[in-house]
Tab-separated table of C-alpha atoms and ligand atoms in Angstrom:
chain	number	residue	atom	x	y	z
A	1	MET	CA	0.000	0.000	0.000
A	2	LYS	CA	2.785	2.367	0.918
A	3	HIS	CA	4.596	1.494	-2.282
A	4	LEU	CA	1.514	2.353	-4.341
A	5	THR	CA	1.135	5.753	-2.696
A	6	LEU	CA	4.720	6.605	-3.467
A	7	ALA	CA	4.347	5.503	-7.061
A	8	ALA	CA	1.209	7.613	-7.474
A	9	LEU	CA	2.880	10.572	-5.878
A	10	GLY	CA	5.851	10.178	-8.185
A	11	LEU	CA	3.590	10.221	-11.207
A	12	ALA	CA	1.763	13.305	-9.991
A	13	LEU	CA	5.045	15.117	-9.535
A	14	LEU	CA	6.117	14.134	-13.007
A	15	LEU	CA	2.967	15.489	-14.589
A	16	ALA	CA	3.051	18.663	-12.562
A	17	SER	CA	6.677	19.384	-13.262
A	18	CYS	CA	6.994	18.754	-16.942
A	19	ALA	CA	5.628	17.416	-20.182
A	20	PRO	CA	6.237	13.781	-21.107
A	21	ALA	CA	9.692	13.060	-22.445
A	22	ALA	CA	8.206	11.802	-25.714
A	23	GLN	CA	7.396	15.345	-26.741
A	24	LYS	CA	10.953	16.531	-26.871
A	25	HIS	CA	11.757	19.088	-29.573
A	26	THR	CA	15.236	20.257	-30.472
A	27	ALA	CA	16.855	22.801	-32.761
A	28	THR	CA	20.466	23.659	-33.532
A	29	LEU	CA	21.593	26.957	-34.980
A	30	LEU	CA	24.740	28.936	-35.585
A	31	ALA	CA	24.435	32.405	-34.124
A	32	MET	CA	26.488	34.907	-32.142
A	33	ASP	CA	29.607	33.175	-33.356
A	34	THR	CA	28.780	29.866	-31.691
A	35	VAL	CA	26.696	26.691	-31.914
A	36	MET	CA	23.380	26.911	-30.082
A	37	GLU	CA	21.192	23.997	-29.051
A	38	LEU	CA	17.616	24.510	-27.957
A	39	THR	CA	15.441	21.829	-26.359
A	40	ALA	CA	11.807	22.316	-25.357
A	41	TYR	CA	9.326	19.715	-24.128
A	42	GLY	CA	5.582	19.475	-24.654
A	43	PRO	CA	3.180	20.225	-27.521
A	44	GLU	CA	3.984	23.946	-27.503
A	45	GLY	CA	7.689	23.198	-27.855
A	46	GLU	CA	7.922	22.928	-31.622
A	47	GLY	CA	6.429	26.300	-32.480
A	48	ALA	CA	8.270	27.935	-29.610
A	49	LEU	CA	11.592	26.693	-30.982
A	50	ASP	CA	10.923	28.314	-34.354
A	51	GLU	CA	10.104	31.597	-32.657
A	52	ALA	CA	13.168	31.306	-30.419
A	53	GLN	CA	15.497	30.859	-33.382
A	54	ALA	CA	14.031	33.901	-35.105
A	55	LEU	CA	14.387	35.893	-31.878
A	56	ILE	CA	18.062	34.944	-31.456
A	57	GLN	CA	18.829	35.911	-35.070
A	58	GLU	CA	17.034	39.220	-34.567
A	59	LEU	CA	18.997	39.966	-31.382
A	60	GLU	CA	22.277	39.095	-33.084
A	61	GLY	CA	21.423	41.407	-35.978
A	62	LEU	CA	20.852	44.275	-33.550
A	63	MET	CA	23.787	43.721	-31.210
A	64	SER	CA	26.735	42.243	-33.051
A	65	ALA	CA	29.738	44.572	-33.154
A	66	THR	CA	30.984	42.811	-36.301
A	67	ASP	CA	27.724	43.106	-38.256
A	68	PRO	CA	27.943	46.297	-40.351
A	69	ASP	CA	24.167	46.732	-40.111
A	70	SER	CA	23.742	46.364	-36.343
A	71	GLN	CA	22.712	49.149	-34.002
A	72	ILE	CA	25.936	48.637	-32.041
A	73	THR	CA	28.026	49.169	-35.188
A	74	ALA	CA	26.051	52.326	-35.951
A	75	LEU	CA	26.738	53.630	-32.435
A	76	ASN	CA	30.422	52.693	-32.777
A	77	GLN	CA	30.589	54.716	-35.990
A	78	GLY	CA	29.281	57.740	-34.136
A	79	GLN	CA	25.796	57.665	-35.627
A	80	THR	CA	22.728	58.728	-33.682
A	81	VAL	CA	20.555	55.690	-33.146
A	82	THR	CA	17.047	55.250	-31.810
A	83	LEU	CA	17.706	52.134	-29.760
A	84	SER	CA	15.307	49.282	-30.235
A	85	PRO	CA	13.831	47.986	-26.950
A	86	PRO	CA	16.109	44.914	-26.573
A	87	VAL	CA	19.277	46.932	-27.222
A	88	ARG	CA	18.205	49.568	-24.723
A	89	GLU	CA	17.274	46.927	-22.158
A	90	LEU	CA	20.552	45.050	-22.476
A	91	LEU	CA	22.633	48.243	-22.462
A	92	ALA	CA	20.902	49.329	-19.245
A	93	GLN	CA	21.512	45.979	-17.563
A	94	ALA	CA	25.081	45.772	-18.824
A	95	LEU	CA	26.012	49.294	-17.681
A	96	GLU	CA	24.644	48.450	-14.245
A	97	LEU	CA	26.873	45.355	-14.127
A	98	CYS	CA	29.878	47.394	-15.235
A	99	GLY	CA	29.267	49.609	-12.202
A	100	ALA	CA	28.595	46.704	-9.849
A	101	THR	CA	31.906	45.083	-10.836
A	102	ASP	CA	33.772	48.383	-10.605
A	103	GLY	CA	34.680	48.149	-14.271
A	104	ALA	CA	35.985	44.556	-14.322
A	105	LEU	CA	33.203	44.232	-16.888
A	106	ASP	CA	33.484	47.174	-19.254
A	107	ILE	CA	31.365	47.143	-22.399
A	108	THR	CA	33.483	49.937	-23.908
A	109	ILE	CA	36.464	47.581	-24.219
A	110	TYR	CA	36.005	47.084	-27.981
A	111	PRO	CA	38.949	49.248	-29.207
A	112	VAL	CA	41.259	47.039	-27.123
A	113	VAL	CA	39.514	43.803	-28.170
A	114	ARG	CA	40.055	44.880	-31.785
A	115	ALA	CA	43.726	45.711	-31.203
A	116	TRP	CA	44.264	42.081	-30.158
A	117	GLY	CA	42.534	40.929	-33.333
A	118	PHE	CA	39.837	38.877	-31.640
A	119	PRO	CA	36.840	39.961	-33.755
A	120	ASN	CA	38.429	39.027	-37.124
A	121	GLU	CA	40.791	36.335	-35.772
A	122	GLN	CA	43.826	38.279	-37.021
A	123	TYR	CA	45.528	37.811	-33.685
A	124	GLN	CA	48.464	39.943	-32.577
A	125	VAL	CA	50.041	41.241	-29.396
A	126	PRO	CA	49.529	45.012	-29.569
A	127	ASP	CA	52.333	47.466	-29.035
A	128	PRO	CA	52.238	48.581	-25.344
A	129	THR	CA	52.172	52.287	-26.215
A	130	ALA	CA	49.304	51.806	-28.634
A	131	LEU	CA	47.491	49.762	-25.995
A	132	ALA	CA	47.904	52.500	-23.394
A	133	GLN	CA	46.401	55.004	-25.818
A	134	LEU	CA	43.482	52.739	-26.610
A	135	LEU	CA	42.795	52.249	-22.899
A	136	GLU	CA	42.049	55.960	-22.634
A	137	ARG	CA	39.002	55.199	-24.784
A	138	VAL	CA	37.732	52.545	-22.368
A	139	ASP	CA	35.412	53.786	-19.630
A	140	TYR	CA	31.811	52.672	-19.344
A	141	ALA	CA	31.152	55.536	-16.880
A	142	GLN	CA	31.333	58.015	-19.760
A	143	VAL	CA	28.420	56.366	-21.519
A	144	THR	CA	24.992	57.837	-20.856
A	145	LEU	CA	21.806	56.033	-21.598
A	146	SER	CA	18.701	58.166	-21.567
A	147	GLY	CA	15.434	56.749	-22.833
A	148	ASP	CA	16.114	55.247	-26.236
A	149	ALA	CA	19.258	57.296	-26.849
A	150	LEU	CA	22.824	56.493	-25.957
A	151	THR	CA	25.648	58.987	-25.909
A	152	LEU	CA	29.034	57.537	-26.665
A	153	PRO	CA	32.001	59.941	-26.451
A	154	GLU	CA	34.049	60.179	-29.624
A	155	GLY	CA	36.430	57.326	-30.244
A	156	MET	CA	34.670	54.992	-27.822
A	157	GLU	CA	33.211	51.695	-29.057
A	158	LEU	CA	30.835	49.175	-27.513
A	159	ASP	CA	31.147	45.388	-27.333
A	160	LEU	CA	28.221	43.426	-25.932
A	161	GLY	CA	30.013	40.104	-26.489
A	162	ALA	CA	30.295	39.450	-22.754
A	163	VAL	CA	26.540	39.722	-22.135
A	164	ALA	CA	24.616	39.185	-25.384
A	165	LYS	CA	24.270	35.400	-25.144
A	166	GLY	CA	23.069	35.692	-21.557
A	167	TYR	CA	20.465	38.247	-22.571
A	168	ALA	CA	19.387	36.061	-25.494
A	169	GLY	CA	18.918	33.226	-22.993
A	170	ASP	CA	16.682	35.362	-20.785
A	171	ARG	CA	14.585	36.394	-23.774
A	172	VAL	CA	14.220	32.806	-25.004
A	173	MET	CA	13.088	31.692	-21.526
A	174	GLU	CA	10.519	34.515	-21.523
A	175	LEU	CA	9.307	33.465	-24.989
A	176	PHE	CA	9.021	29.805	-23.924
A	177	HIS	CA	7.094	30.798	-20.814
A	178	GLN	CA	4.654	32.901	-22.837
A	179	ALA	CA	4.205	30.068	-25.339
A	180	GLY	CA	3.157	27.732	-22.529
A	181	VAL	CA	6.388	25.718	-22.449
A	182	THR	CA	7.163	24.666	-18.862
A	183	CYS	CA	10.250	22.557	-19.415
A	184	ALA	CA	13.211	23.573	-21.552
A	185	TYR	CA	16.947	23.605	-21.739
A	186	ILE	CA	19.140	25.709	-24.003
A	187	ASN	CA	22.886	25.786	-24.535
A	188	LEU	CA	24.053	28.951	-26.264
A	189	GLY	CA	27.716	28.093	-26.738
A	190	GLY	CA	28.497	27.346	-23.109
A	191	ASN	CA	25.699	29.515	-21.735
A	192	VAL	CA	23.189	27.009	-20.394
A	193	GLN	CA	19.761	28.150	-19.263
A	194	THR	CA	16.936	26.017	-17.925
A	195	LEU	CA	13.194	26.502	-17.615
A	196	GLY	CA	11.496	24.529	-14.865
A	197	ALA	CA	12.811	21.169	-13.767
A	198	SER	CA	14.004	18.356	-16.011
A	199	PRO	CA	11.434	16.033	-17.653
A	200	ASP	CA	11.610	13.521	-14.817
A	201	GLY	CA	10.906	16.233	-12.279
A	202	ASP	CA	14.415	16.288	-10.826
A	203	PRO	CA	16.672	19.313	-11.152
A	204	TRP	CA	18.641	19.593	-14.396
A	205	ARG	CA	22.151	18.220	-14.044
A	206	ILE	CA	24.515	20.582	-15.830
A	207	GLY	CA	28.111	19.606	-16.539
A	208	ILE	CA	30.851	22.175	-16.051
A	209	GLN	CA	33.640	21.740	-18.567
A	210	ASP	CA	37.150	20.812	-17.505
A	211	PRO	CA	39.207	23.829	-18.669
A	212	GLU	CA	42.145	21.498	-19.268
A	213	GLY	CA	40.274	18.843	-21.249
A	214	SER	CA	37.314	17.999	-23.397
A	215	SER	CA	35.164	16.402	-20.699
A	216	TYR	CA	33.482	17.940	-17.660
A	217	LEU	CA	34.846	18.228	-14.152
A	218	ALA	CA	31.738	18.877	-12.092
A	219	VAL	CA	27.980	18.669	-12.137
A	220	VAL	CA	25.679	21.294	-10.682
A	221	GLU	CA	21.946	20.695	-10.176
A	222	VAL	CA	19.634	23.564	-11.020
A	223	THR	CA	15.999	24.431	-11.671
A	224	ASP	CA	14.970	27.621	-13.508
A	225	GLN	CA	18.515	28.952	-13.639
A	226	ALA	CA	21.255	30.026	-15.996
A	227	VAL	CA	24.661	28.339	-15.732
A	228	VAL	CA	27.245	30.379	-17.622
A	229	THR	CA	30.953	29.671	-17.920
A	230	SER	CA	33.756	31.977	-19.025
A	231	GLY	CA	37.260	30.720	-19.466
A	232	MET	CA	40.538	31.232	-21.160
A	233	TYR	CA	40.084	27.964	-23.076
A	234	GLN	CA	37.060	29.225	-25.042
A	235	ARG	CA	38.954	31.618	-27.274
A	236	TYR	CA	42.669	32.343	-27.291
A	237	PHE	CA	45.761	32.389	-29.441
A	238	GLU	CA	49.334	31.441	-28.781
A	239	GLN	CA	52.435	33.386	-29.695
A	240	ASP	CA	55.997	32.539	-28.657
A	241	GLY	CA	54.690	29.952	-26.237
A	242	VAL	CA	52.386	32.391	-24.430
A	243	ARG	CA	48.634	31.883	-24.431
A	244	TYR	CA	46.520	35.026	-24.803
A	245	GLY	CA	42.859	34.685	-23.799
A	246	HIS	CA	39.924	36.754	-25.046
A	247	ILE	CA	38.828	38.081	-21.654
A	248	LEU	CA	40.724	41.306	-21.133
A	249	ASP	CA	41.429	43.229	-17.958
A	250	PRO	CA	40.095	46.756	-18.587
A	251	ASP	CA	42.731	48.124	-16.177
A	252	THR	CA	45.703	46.856	-18.177
A	253	GLY	CA	44.390	46.048	-21.641
A	254	TYR	CA	46.026	42.617	-21.370
A	255	PRO	CA	44.285	39.255	-21.006
A	256	ALA	CA	42.977	38.730	-17.473
A	257	ASP	CA	45.635	36.997	-15.428
A	258	SER	CA	43.760	36.090	-12.279
A	259	ALA	CA	45.028	32.536	-11.633
A	260	LEU	CA	41.604	31.151	-12.594
A	261	SER	CA	41.011	28.727	-15.463
A	262	SER	CA	37.272	29.232	-15.577
A	263	VAL	CA	34.384	30.900	-13.794
A	264	THR	CA	30.842	29.545	-13.800
A	265	ILE	CA	27.943	31.652	-12.536
A	266	VAL	CA	24.593	30.188	-11.513
A	267	SER	CA	21.747	32.709	-11.409
A	268	PRO	CA	18.105	33.079	-12.402
A	269	SER	CA	19.264	35.842	-14.769
A	270	GLY	CA	21.217	34.849	-17.872
A	271	THR	CA	22.405	38.413	-18.464
A	272	LEU	CA	23.732	38.685	-14.932
A	273	ALA	CA	25.350	35.248	-15.125
A	274	ASP	CA	27.041	36.102	-18.416
A	275	GLY	CA	28.275	39.529	-17.308
A	276	LEU	CA	29.524	38.244	-13.986
A	277	SER	CA	31.239	35.175	-15.449
A	278	THR	CA	33.392	37.535	-17.502
A	279	ALA	CA	33.882	40.017	-14.651
A	280	LEU	CA	34.777	37.435	-12.000
A	281	PHE	CA	37.326	35.929	-14.376
A	282	VAL	CA	39.007	39.351	-14.357
A	283	LEU	CA	38.568	39.906	-10.614
A	284	GLY	CA	40.006	36.584	-9.458
A	285	ARG	CA	39.116	34.551	-6.396
A	286	GLU	CA	39.208	37.280	-3.729
A	287	GLY	CA	37.299	39.806	-5.799
A	288	ALA	CA	34.764	37.145	-6.759
A	289	GLU	CA	34.141	36.229	-3.130
A	290	ALA	CA	33.800	39.858	-2.096
A	291	LEU	CA	31.247	40.552	-4.817
A	292	TRP	CA	29.298	37.410	-3.891
A	293	ARG	CA	29.115	38.566	-0.271
A	294	SER	CA	27.752	41.948	-1.329
A	295	ARG	CA	24.748	40.520	-3.224
A	296	ASP	CA	22.410	37.542	-3.195
A	297	ASP	CA	21.502	36.978	-6.818
A	298	PHE	CA	24.160	34.503	-7.918
A	299	ASP	CA	26.447	31.628	-6.974
A	300	PHE	CA	29.802	30.699	-8.468
A	301	VAL	CA	32.180	27.887	-9.326
A	302	LEU	CA	35.787	29.063	-9.651
A	303	VAL	CA	38.260	26.633	-11.167
A	304	GLY	CA	41.745	27.688	-10.109
A	305	GLN	CA	44.964	27.051	-11.972
A	306	ASP	CA	46.252	25.680	-8.650
A	307	GLY	CA	43.872	22.701	-8.806
A	308	THR	CA	41.278	24.125	-6.395
A	309	VAL	CA	37.570	24.368	-7.184
A	310	THR	CA	35.875	27.048	-5.069
A	311	ILE	CA	32.085	27.173	-4.901
A	312	SER	CA	29.703	29.455	-3.016
A	313	GLU	CA	27.425	27.740	-0.528
A	314	GLY	CA	24.142	28.341	-2.379
A	315	ILE	CA	24.934	25.562	-4.871
A	316	GLU	CA	26.609	23.161	-2.443
A	317	ASP	CA	23.631	20.775	-2.468
A	318	GLY	CA	23.683	18.903	-5.744
A	319	PHE	CA	27.223	19.949	-6.635
A	320	SER	CA	29.750	17.190	-7.240
A	321	LEU	CA	33.204	16.895	-8.721
A	322	GLN	CA	33.246	14.267	-11.463
A	323	GLY	CA	35.767	12.708	-13.819
A	324	ALA	CA	38.927	14.831	-13.993
A	325	GLY	CA	37.383	16.991	-11.279
A	326	THR	CA	38.061	14.383	-8.626
A	327	ASP	CA	41.731	15.420	-8.812
A	328	TYR	CA	40.753	18.926	-7.675
A	329	ALA	CA	40.377	20.081	-4.071
A	330	LEU	CA	36.883	21.438	-3.295
A	331	GLU	CA	36.463	24.523	-1.149
A	332	VAL	CA	33.075	25.985	-0.138
A	333	VAL	CA	32.787	29.699	0.622
A	334	ARG	CA	30.157	30.600	3.210
A	335	ARG	CA	28.507	33.879	4.169
B	401	ADP	P1	32.189	33.858	-24.337
B	401	ADP	O1	31.670	34.844	-25.316
B	401	ADP	O2	33.306	33.003	-24.828
B	401	ADP	O3	31.122	33.050	-23.683
B	401	ADP	P2	32.435	35.933	-22.319
B	401	ADP	O4	31.004	35.972	-22.003
B	401	ADP	O5	33.347	35.920	-21.150
B	401	ADP	O6	32.875	34.695	-23.204
B	401	ADP	O7	32.726	37.219	-23.218
B	401	ADP	C1	33.984	37.489	-23.713
B	401	ADP	C2	33.895	38.561	-24.796
B	401	ADP	O8	33.547	39.810	-24.199
B	401	ADP	C3	35.213	38.797	-25.493
B	401	ADP	O9	35.318	38.020	-26.655
B	401	ADP	C4	35.190	40.274	-25.792
B	401	ADP	O10	34.476	40.527	-26.977
B	401	ADP	C5	34.422	40.846	-24.644
B	401	ADP	N1	35.256	41.195	-23.471
B	401	ADP	C6	36.515	40.777	-23.157
B	401	ADP	N2	36.906	41.273	-21.968
B	401	ADP	C7	35.865	42.029	-21.512
B	401	ADP	C8	35.663	42.808	-20.326
B	401	ADP	N3	36.561	42.881	-19.354
B	401	ADP	N4	34.464	43.440	-20.217
B	401	ADP	C9	33.536	43.362	-21.187
B	401	ADP	N5	33.666	42.665	-22.302
B	401	ADP	C10	34.815	41.980	-22.469
B	402	MG	MG1	30.166	36.665	-20.197
């Protein structure tokens, strides 16, 4: 009798939490310079995936700094632009994060990003004097956003590359929710975002990549959250035996050198998770911990070059080192 009750309860939970696994819909697309995989469950999933793909392409067309027709390119060329609502919304959120991270995230870093050749993959180590001059054009605090207008001082250029995928994730989740989808999982090139619980009613189990290898080193369990990783290994070039990563320290103009191999942020907000994963990679372990203590809207996984994995206590339950991760030492930071 007891067994039957449990079985019935289990079934009820399954139905309440998610659509049957049989109605799984998937789509793969190339956008924002990466491979994106979208998965949505239930009868509404199929149509929602089509809309989501169109939405992502639209956002990319508005925000890409390398697309000659985007609003960001127009701003970077000094044109006056009436910002479309998503661009305005993301710029507002991003500027707030630049302030919250004291400029470790700085969306005006584009002149320096270009000097390193990251956008067109013509990599080079810039001349230090040239770099110092370019850094004078990097300061998010000089950007003013007022209504649907943005004022960008002359010579300054925007790069939303550190936050655009996170924002796209938030918008896709919103679209799914409005379409009646209750269970979905998307992976926008390392930016994972989940809607609801997994089809079996348990939390989603998200693998965190081993920065040194092709497999994953930990699993984190989440429901309704974004899990976003930034790391040196995602984009870099090597010259004379030195590896130069694509996350730059706005203070120096050089690749962030914070003794971390990767930073993963877990948060209900994809934009916040994306912005902070980049910023905490610049800030390093101490800065990351200090920022975490000052707010309550995210948790982190820091993979250190010294073989330590540091997590914040909010994700301790359901977090486990796996595979290559079992060689790492786990440290939990508490409030
Ligand atoms: P990915 O795009 O690989 O997921 P990130 O979210 O960390 O990685 O974004 C990195 C991109 O953001 C870089 O390619 C560059 O365009 C831009 N960027 C690099 N450093 C910074 C920084 N300190 N602040 C803001 N944007 C940055
Ligand atoms: Mg980011």
